[in-house]
XYZ file of C-alpha atoms in Angstrom:
120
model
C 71.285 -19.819 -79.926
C 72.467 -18.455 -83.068
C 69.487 -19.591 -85.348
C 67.000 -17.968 -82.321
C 68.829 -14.910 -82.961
C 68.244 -14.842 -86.395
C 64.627 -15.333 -86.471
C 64.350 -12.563 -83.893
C 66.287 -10.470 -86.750
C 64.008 -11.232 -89.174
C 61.335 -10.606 -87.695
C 62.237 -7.289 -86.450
C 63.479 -6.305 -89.616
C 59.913 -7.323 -91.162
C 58.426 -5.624 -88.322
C 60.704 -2.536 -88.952
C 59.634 -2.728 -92.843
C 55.498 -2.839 -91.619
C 55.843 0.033 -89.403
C 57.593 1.920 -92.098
C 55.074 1.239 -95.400
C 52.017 1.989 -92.752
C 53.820 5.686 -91.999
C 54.334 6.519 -95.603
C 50.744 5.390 -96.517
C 49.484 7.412 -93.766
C 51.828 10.404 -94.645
C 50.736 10.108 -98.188
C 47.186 10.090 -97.155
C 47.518 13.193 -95.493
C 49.182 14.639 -98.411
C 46.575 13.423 -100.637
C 44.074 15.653 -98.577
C 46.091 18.830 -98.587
C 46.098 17.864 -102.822
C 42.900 17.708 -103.522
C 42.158 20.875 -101.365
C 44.707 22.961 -103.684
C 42.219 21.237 -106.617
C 38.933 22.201 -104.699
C 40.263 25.654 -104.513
C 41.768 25.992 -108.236
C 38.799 24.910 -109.867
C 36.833 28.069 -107.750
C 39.395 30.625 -108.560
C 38.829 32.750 -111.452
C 41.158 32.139 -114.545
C 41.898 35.785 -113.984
C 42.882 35.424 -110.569
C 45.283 31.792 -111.896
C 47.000 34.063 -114.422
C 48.934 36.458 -111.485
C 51.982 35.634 -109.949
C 50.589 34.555 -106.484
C 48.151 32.389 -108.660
C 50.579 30.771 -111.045
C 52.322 30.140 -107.513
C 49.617 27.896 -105.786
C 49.301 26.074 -109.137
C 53.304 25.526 -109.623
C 52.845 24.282 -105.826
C 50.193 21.650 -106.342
C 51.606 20.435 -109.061
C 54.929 19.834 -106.564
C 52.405 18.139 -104.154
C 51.008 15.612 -107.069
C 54.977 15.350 -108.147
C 56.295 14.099 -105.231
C 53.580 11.899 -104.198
C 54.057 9.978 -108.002
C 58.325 9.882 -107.004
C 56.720 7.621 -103.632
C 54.598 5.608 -105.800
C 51.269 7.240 -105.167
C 49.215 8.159 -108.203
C 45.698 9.207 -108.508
C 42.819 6.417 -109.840
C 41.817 8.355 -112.908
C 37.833 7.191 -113.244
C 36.087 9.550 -114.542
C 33.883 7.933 -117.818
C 35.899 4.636 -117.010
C 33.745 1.418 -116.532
C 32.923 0.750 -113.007
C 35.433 -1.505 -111.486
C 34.413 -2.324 -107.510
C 38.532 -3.139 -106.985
C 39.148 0.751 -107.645
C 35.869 2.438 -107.553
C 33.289 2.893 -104.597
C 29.581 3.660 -105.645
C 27.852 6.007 -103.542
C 24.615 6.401 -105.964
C 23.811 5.478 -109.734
C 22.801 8.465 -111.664
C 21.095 9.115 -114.544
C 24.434 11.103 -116.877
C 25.667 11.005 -120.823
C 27.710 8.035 -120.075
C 26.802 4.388 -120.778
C 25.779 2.187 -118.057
C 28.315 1.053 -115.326
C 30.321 3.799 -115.966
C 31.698 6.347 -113.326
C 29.660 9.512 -114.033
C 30.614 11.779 -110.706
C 33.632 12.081 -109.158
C 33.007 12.744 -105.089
C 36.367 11.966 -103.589
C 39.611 10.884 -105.601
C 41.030 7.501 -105.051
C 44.693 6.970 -104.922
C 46.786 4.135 -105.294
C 50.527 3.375 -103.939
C 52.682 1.022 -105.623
C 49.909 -0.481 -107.512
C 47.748 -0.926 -104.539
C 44.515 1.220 -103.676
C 44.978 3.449 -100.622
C 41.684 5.955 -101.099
């Protein structure tokens, strides 16, 4: 009847919709990686070796990465010194640092959110 195949619409519309947030999160997650490898690797490099063309290059490039991940909605959960807060943060230890208590002194892994919701 008409009204079944409706429903069935629906639902595989919704269905459509689920399968397609899950492969953007995943994709973004994966992205997320390759950005905070180009970050691992910056923050080694010598500011001599950043200021030459092929380093000025890999910087211009991550910055791309972070760029188009914030045009999808994905932004990173900026916690350094910022009060604890379990819905964004993960403790792995509590450490003795200059900040106040329950406050995020080390940073092991950035989190990211995606549309306002917390992916890493």
């Amino acid at each position: 009847t008409m009204a079944e195949f409706e429903n069935f619409r629906k639902r595989s519309n919704s269905e459509k919709a689920d399968w397609i947030r899950h492969a953007t999160k995943e994709l973004a997650l994966h992205i997320c990686d390759v950005v905070d490898n180009f970050e691992r690797a910056l923050s080694q490099a010598k500011s001599e070796d950043l200021d030459t063309p092929f380093g000025k290059g890999v910087i211009l490039i991550e910055k791309q990465l972070v760029k188009a991940l914030e045009n999808e909605g994905v932004k990173r959960i900026e916690a350094l010194g910022s009060e604890f807060n379990p819905e964004y943060h993960e403790a792995l230890a509590h450490i003795a640092s200059e900040y106040e208590e329950n406050t995020v002194a080390a940073i092991i892994q950035n989190g990211y959110t995606m549309h306002e919701k917390v992916i890493r």
